[in-house]
Short mmCIF file of C-alpha atoms in Angstrom, two decimals:
data_model
loop_
_atom_site.label_atom_id
_atom_site.label_comp_id
_atom_site.label_asym_id
_atom_site.label_seq_id
_atom_site.Cartn_x
_atom_site.Cartn_y
_atom_site.Cartn_z
CA MET X 288 55.36 105.82 151.48
CA ARG X 289 52.69 108.50 151.51
CA ALA X 290 54.93 110.94 153.38
CA ALA X 291 57.60 110.61 150.68
CA ARG X 292 54.96 111.17 148.02
CA LEU X 293 53.67 114.32 149.74
CA ILE X 294 57.20 115.71 149.96
CA LYS X 295 57.75 114.99 146.27
CA MET X 296 54.49 116.74 145.43
CA VAL X 297 55.55 119.88 147.31
CA LEU X 298 58.94 119.87 145.55
CA LEU X 299 57.32 119.45 142.16
CA LEU X 300 54.98 122.39 142.78
CA GLN X 301 57.84 124.50 144.12
CA ALA X 302 59.92 123.81 141.01
CA ARG X 303 57.14 124.69 138.55
CA PRO X 304 54.56 127.51 138.38
CA ALA X 305 51.62 125.08 138.20
CA MET X 306 50.82 121.44 137.42
CA THR X 307 47.57 119.78 136.42
CA ALA X 308 46.20 116.81 138.32
CA ALA X 309 47.06 114.61 135.35
CA GLU X 310 50.69 115.83 135.31
CA LEU X 311 51.07 115.27 139.05
CA ALA X 312 49.46 111.85 138.80
CA ALA X 313 51.95 110.85 136.09
CA GLU X 314 54.95 112.14 138.07
CA LEU X 315 53.83 110.53 141.33
CA GLU X 316 52.54 107.34 139.67
CA VAL X 317 49.13 107.55 141.35
CA SER X 318 45.57 108.32 140.27
CA GLU X 319 44.20 111.87 139.91
CA ARG X 320 41.84 111.12 142.80
CA THR X 321 44.89 110.39 145.00
CA VAL X 322 46.42 113.69 143.89
CA THR X 323 43.27 115.50 145.04
CA ARG X 324 43.40 113.78 148.44
CA ASP X 325 47.13 114.50 148.82
CA ALA X 326 46.61 118.18 147.97
CA GLN X 327 43.94 118.40 150.64
CA ALA X 328 46.22 116.68 153.16
CA LEU X 329 48.99 119.19 152.42
CA SER X 330 46.58 122.09 152.81
CA ASP X 331 45.36 120.69 156.16
CA ALA X 332 49.00 120.42 157.27
CA GLY X 333 49.61 124.11 156.56
CA VAL X 334 51.25 123.88 153.14
CA PRO X 335 49.59 126.62 151.01
CA VAL X 336 48.64 124.53 147.99
CA TYR X 337 45.48 125.41 146.10
CA ALA X 338 43.68 124.39 142.92
CA GLU X 339 42.58 126.68 140.09
CA ARG X 340 39.83 125.59 137.75
CA GLY X 341 39.68 126.19 134.02
CA ARG X 342 41.83 125.49 130.96
CA ALA X 343 44.89 127.22 132.47
CA GLY X 344 44.20 125.86 135.93
CA GLY X 345 46.05 123.33 138.04
CA TYR X 346 47.65 123.01 141.43
CA ARG X 347 49.87 125.83 142.68
CA LEU X 348 51.69 126.99 145.78
CA VAL X 349 51.00 130.44 147.18
CA GLY X 350 53.62 132.76 145.68
CA GLY X 351 56.85 132.93 147.62
CA TYR X 352 56.31 129.72 149.62
CA ARG X 353 59.58 127.85 150.13
CA THR X 354 59.94 124.45 151.72
CA ARG X 355 63.03 123.57 153.73
CA LEU X 356 62.90 119.98 152.57
CA THR X 357 65.64 120.54 150.00
CA GLY X 358 68.66 119.09 151.81
CA LEU X 359 70.26 116.32 149.77
CA ALA X 360 70.72 112.89 151.34
CA ARG X 361 74.07 111.24 150.69
CA ASP X 362 72.80 108.78 148.08
CA GLU X 363 70.92 111.57 146.30
CA ALA X 364 74.01 113.78 146.18
CA GLU X 365 76.14 110.93 144.82
CA ALA X 366 73.50 110.02 142.24
CA LEU X 367 73.23 113.65 141.13
CA PHE X 368 76.78 113.56 139.79
CA LEU X 369 75.73 110.65 137.55
CA SER X 370 72.48 112.18 136.37
CA GLY X 371 73.80 112.51 132.84
CA LEU X 372 73.91 108.71 132.65
CA PRO X 373 70.24 107.66 132.95
CA ALA X 374 70.78 104.09 131.78
CA ALA X 375 73.71 103.60 134.17
CA LEU X 376 71.67 105.00 137.07
CA ARG X 377 68.82 102.65 136.28
CA GLU X 378 71.11 99.61 136.08
CA MET X 379 72.75 100.45 139.42
CA GLY X 380 69.37 100.98 141.12
CA LEU X 381 69.92 104.73 141.64
CA GLU X 382 67.20 106.13 139.37
CA ASP X 383 64.85 107.12 142.24
CA ALA X 384 67.65 108.78 144.22
CA ALA X 385 68.72 110.81 141.18
CA SER X 386 65.13 111.87 140.51
CA ALA X 387 64.72 113.08 144.10
CA ALA X 388 68.06 114.92 143.96
CA ARG X 389 67.13 116.73 140.74
CA LEU X 390 63.81 117.79 142.25
CA LYS X 391 65.51 119.17 145.36
CA VAL X 392 68.04 121.09 143.30
CA SER X 393 65.28 122.50 141.10
CA ALA X 394 63.30 123.54 144.17
CA ALA X 395 66.32 125.35 145.62
CA LEU X 396 67.10 127.30 142.44
CA LEU X 397 65.85 130.75 141.60
CA PRO X 398 62.76 130.66 139.35
CA SER X 399 64.76 132.01 136.41
CA LEU X 400 67.14 129.01 136.63
CA ARG X 401 64.68 126.17 137.16
CA ASP X 402 64.71 125.10 133.55
CA ALA X 403 68.48 124.48 133.68
CA SER X 404 68.18 120.72 134.13
CA SER X 405 65.69 120.24 131.29
CA SER X 406 67.65 122.66 129.11
CA ALA X 407 70.82 120.59 129.58
CA ALA X 408 68.97 117.31 129.01
CA ARG X 409 67.65 118.60 125.69
CA ARG X 410 71.18 119.40 124.55
CA PHE X 411 73.32 116.52 125.87
CA HIS X 412 72.80 112.77 126.12
CA LEU X 413 75.39 110.03 126.64
CA ASP X 414 74.62 106.67 125.05
CA ALA X 415 77.26 104.35 126.50
CA PRO X 416 76.60 100.96 124.80
CA SER X 417 78.35 100.27 121.52
CA TRP X 418 76.57 99.93 118.18
CA TYR X 419 75.09 96.64 117.02
CA SER X 420 74.90 95.13 120.50
CA GLU X 421 72.03 94.78 122.90
CA PRO X 422 72.98 96.01 126.39
CA ASP X 423 72.69 93.28 129.02
CA THR X 424 72.35 94.49 132.62
CA PRO X 425 74.14 92.11 135.03
CA GLU X 426 71.73 90.90 137.71
CA LEU X 427 74.23 91.46 140.54
CA LEU X 428 75.19 95.00 139.52
CA PRO X 429 72.93 96.85 142.04
CA ALA X 430 74.32 94.82 144.97
CA ILE X 431 77.90 95.46 143.84
CA ALA X 432 77.16 99.17 143.34
CA ASP X 433 75.78 99.38 146.91
CA ALA X 434 79.03 97.91 148.25
CA VAL X 435 81.10 100.35 146.17
CA TRP X 436 79.15 103.35 147.55
CA ASP X 437 79.35 102.04 151.12
CA ASP X 438 83.01 100.84 151.09
CA ARG X 439 81.94 97.36 152.21
CA LEU X 440 83.97 94.24 151.56
CA LEU X 441 82.44 91.80 149.09
CA ARG X 442 82.52 88.02 149.33
CA THR X 443 82.10 86.76 145.80
CA ARG X 444 82.06 83.81 143.45
CA TYR X 445 83.68 84.67 140.12
CA ARG X 446 83.83 82.73 136.86
CA ARG X 447 87.27 82.97 135.28
CA GLY X 448 87.62 82.93 131.49
CA GLY X 449 85.47 80.43 129.66
CA GLY X 450 84.89 82.36 126.44
CA ARG X 451 81.49 82.96 124.93
CA ASP X 452 79.87 79.79 126.27
CA ARG X 453 80.23 81.29 129.78
CA SER X 454 81.86 78.16 131.14
CA GLY X 455 85.00 78.41 133.24
CA THR X 456 86.37 77.81 136.70
CA GLU X 457 84.56 79.46 139.60
CA VAL X 458 86.71 80.90 142.36
CA ALA X 459 85.92 82.52 145.71
CA ARG X 460 87.22 86.07 146.17
CA GLU X 461 87.02 88.61 148.98
CA LEU X 462 87.28 92.01 147.35
CA ALA X 463 87.49 95.63 148.38
CA PRO X 464 85.31 97.21 145.65
CA TYR X 465 86.82 100.58 144.69
CA GLY X 466 84.91 101.61 141.59
CA LEU X 467 82.69 100.72 138.64
CA VAL X 468 83.45 101.36 134.98
CA LEU X 469 81.00 101.18 132.08
CA LYS X 470 82.92 100.50 128.87
CA ALA X 471 81.05 100.09 125.57
CA GLY X 472 78.00 98.70 127.35
CA VAL X 473 79.96 96.29 129.58
CA TRP X 474 80.28 96.86 133.35
CA TYR X 475 83.59 96.26 135.16
CA LEU X 476 84.56 96.34 138.83
CA CYS X 477 87.95 97.73 139.86
CA ALA X 478 88.76 96.13 143.19
CA ARG X 479 91.59 95.32 145.55
CA ALA X 480 92.22 91.62 146.05
CA GLY X 481 94.79 91.23 148.81
CA GLU X 482 97.45 93.82 147.99
CA ASP X 483 96.76 94.00 144.25
CA PHE X 484 94.22 96.02 142.27
CA ARG X 485 92.43 94.06 139.56
CA VAL X 486 89.59 94.39 137.07
CA TYR X 487 86.58 92.04 137.02
CA ARG X 488 83.72 91.78 134.55
CA ILE X 489 80.46 92.20 136.46
CA ASP X 490 78.62 89.62 134.34
CA ARG X 491 81.08 86.94 135.47
CA PHE X 492 80.12 87.20 139.14
CA THR X 493 77.82 84.32 140.07
CA ALA X 494 77.28 85.37 143.70
CA VAL X 495 78.06 88.40 145.85
CA GLU X 496 77.51 89.12 149.54
CA ALA X 497 78.33 92.40 151.22
CA ALA X 498 80.16 91.95 154.53
CA GLU X 499 79.32 93.93 157.65
CA GLU X 500 82.84 95.31 157.88
CA ARG X 501 84.07 98.20 155.74
CA PHE X 502 87.49 98.49 154.16
CA GLU X 503 89.76 101.49 154.48
CA ARG X 504 89.90 103.16 151.09
CA ASP X 505 93.28 104.21 149.73
CA GLU X 506 92.65 107.89 149.01
CA ALA X 507 95.52 107.93 146.52
CA PHE X 508 93.67 105.48 144.25
CA ASP X 509 92.76 107.21 140.97
CA LEU X 510 89.98 105.29 139.23
CA PRO X 511 90.21 107.00 135.79
CA GLY X 512 94.01 106.73 135.78
CA PHE X 513 93.95 103.09 136.91
CA TRP X 514 91.39 102.16 134.26
CA ALA X 515 93.25 103.97 131.46
CA GLU X 516 96.50 102.17 132.36
CA ARG X 517 94.87 98.74 132.59
CA ALA X 518 92.83 99.24 129.41
CA ALA X 519 95.92 100.25 127.45
CA GLY X 520 97.86 97.31 128.88
CA PHE X 521 95.04 94.91 128.00
CA ALA X 522 94.88 96.21 124.43
CA ARG X 523 98.66 95.80 124.05
CA SER X 524 98.57 92.27 125.48
CA LEU X 525 96.21 91.16 122.71
CA LEU X 526 98.66 92.12 119.95
CA ARG X 527 100.78 88.96 119.96
CA THR X 528 102.08 88.86 116.39
CA GLU X 529 103.02 91.16 113.47
CA VAL X 530 102.22 91.42 109.80
CA THR X 531 103.93 93.50 107.12
CA VAL X 532 101.69 95.27 104.64
CA ARG X 533 101.87 97.88 101.89
CA VAL X 534 99.13 100.51 101.92
CA SER X 535 98.11 103.27 99.55
CA GLY X 536 97.48 106.79 100.82
CA ARG X 537 93.78 105.98 101.19
CA GLY X 538 94.66 102.64 102.79
CA ALA X 539 96.81 104.40 105.38
CA ARG X 540 93.83 106.55 106.37
CA MET X 541 91.58 103.47 106.54
CA LEU X 542 94.09 101.39 108.53
CA VAL X 543 93.36 103.08 111.87
CA TYR X 544 89.73 101.95 111.61
CA ALA X 545 90.53 98.33 110.77
CA GLY X 546 91.87 97.24 114.15
CA ASP X 547 93.57 98.68 117.21
CA ARG X 548 93.73 102.42 116.49
CA ALA X 549 96.66 103.18 118.79
CA ALA X 550 98.75 100.34 117.36
CA ALA X 551 97.94 101.32 113.79
CA ALA X 552 98.76 104.98 114.42
CA ALA X 553 102.10 104.05 116.03
CA ALA X 554 102.94 101.68 113.17
CA LEU X 555 102.20 104.37 110.57
CA ALA X 556 104.30 106.91 112.46
CA ALA X 557 107.24 104.49 112.53
CA ALA X 558 106.91 103.52 108.86
CA PRO X 559 109.15 105.03 106.15
CA GLU X 560 107.81 107.76 103.91
CA PRO X 561 105.63 106.73 100.93
CA GLY X 562 107.41 105.85 97.70
CA ALA X 563 106.92 107.48 94.34
CA ASP X 564 103.70 105.51 93.85
CA GLY X 565 102.27 106.85 97.14
CA TRP X 566 102.41 103.44 98.84
CA ARG X 567 104.29 102.74 102.07
CA THR X 568 105.35 99.59 103.94
CA VAL X 569 104.04 99.20 107.48
CA THR X 570 104.81 96.62 110.17
CA LEU X 571 101.56 96.23 112.08
CA PRO X 572 100.98 94.48 115.46
CA VAL X 573 97.87 92.27 115.35
CA GLU X 574 96.03 89.90 117.65
CA SER X 575 96.38 86.85 115.37
CA LEU X 576 96.56 86.02 111.67
CA ASP X 577 92.88 85.04 111.69
CA VAL X 578 91.88 88.37 113.22
CA ALA X 579 94.20 90.27 110.87
CA PHE X 580 92.66 88.53 107.85
CA GLY X 581 89.15 89.68 108.81
CA GLN X 582 90.22 93.22 109.68
CA LEU X 583 92.60 93.95 106.81
CA LEU X 584 90.45 92.38 104.10
CA ALA X 585 88.10 95.35 104.56
CA LEU X 586 90.75 97.60 102.95
CA GLY X 587 90.37 95.71 99.66
CA PRO X 588 92.73 96.91 96.91
CA GLU X 589 94.17 99.65 99.14
CA LEU X 590 96.34 97.09 101.00
CA GLU X 591 98.79 94.35 99.99
CA VAL X 592 100.04 91.76 102.49
CA VAL X 593 103.81 91.29 102.22
CA ALA X 594 104.41 88.88 105.11
CA PRO X 595 103.90 86.35 106.53
CA GLU X 596 103.48 84.21 103.44
CA GLU X 597 100.61 82.26 105.05
CA LEU X 598 98.49 85.41 105.28
CA ARG X 599 99.51 86.56 101.80
CA VAL X 600 98.26 83.24 100.37
CA ARG X 601 94.91 83.65 102.15
CA PHE X 602 94.48 87.12 100.68
CA ALA X 603 95.36 85.82 97.19
CA GLU X 604 92.78 83.03 97.53
CA ALA X 605 90.14 85.52 98.72
CA ALA X 606 90.94 87.82 95.78
CA GLU X 607 90.58 84.89 93.35
CA ARG X 608 87.19 83.93 94.80
CA LEU X 609 86.03 87.55 94.47
CA ARG X 610 87.24 87.64 90.87
CA GLU X 611 85.22 84.51 90.10
CA LEU X 612 82.12 85.99 91.75
CA TYR X 613 82.30 89.26 89.79
CA ARG X 614 83.54 87.90 86.46
#
């Protein structure tokens, strides 16, 4: 533990011109007294670290000193490619590896380039979870992520379906875990089960155990392509019925935000040109009449339901209730 801390201290001082005892203590998560002892230990070991007193003082390395402890370990190199996703790294248990990798890269760079990582971080941040939802980190995610990195088979217990109450049938599965996907704050595992590739929600795993044996990865497997195909197929599978509506010009622009964007865009493209009044008739795929009622009601007077009659009646009743409220 101390050896790792001493190495980190050398890398920190190599990446920056100087650091105060308080700054080092914060980075290393120790007391300032421990920083003083560690600096002395490094000096005794031949590392040219020294302290300068005064307002501009701090710990420094003798100019030109370069450590050779900059080689990236495998987990550090892999984590480095995800360093723009701090929350995802933390949830997968890779935060420490990414921190060490960034330090080693900073230490290896020319002095004029050492602010590159902080410069990028000040200009770009990815916030993956969707609005109005609290991200929930699945407890078993770190163990599954370890198996994904290491190409180890997973023996799992998985809860199928069950809806929001999280009930459902539990099944045993042996999976070859190929990749993880974070979609709108929800983690998914893309894995091979037998000869088929499937997608599993991480929060539905109730138990996982990494096997000793590794699986042979199919190098032709394309995770982004596989996910895009499955996601599009899943979205299409939800659209089980159709409604016919008339929309104004403004309503047509609003329609793509009321439900499935791809389906709405395709429906508008296939619709006839607007009439003299600027309205056009659109046949729109929807998940269900209940879902369509909630989504399309948001368009207010910019949309008229033509069919089915059941949905048209619901809209007429809603309009009457609104009229009574605002009379």
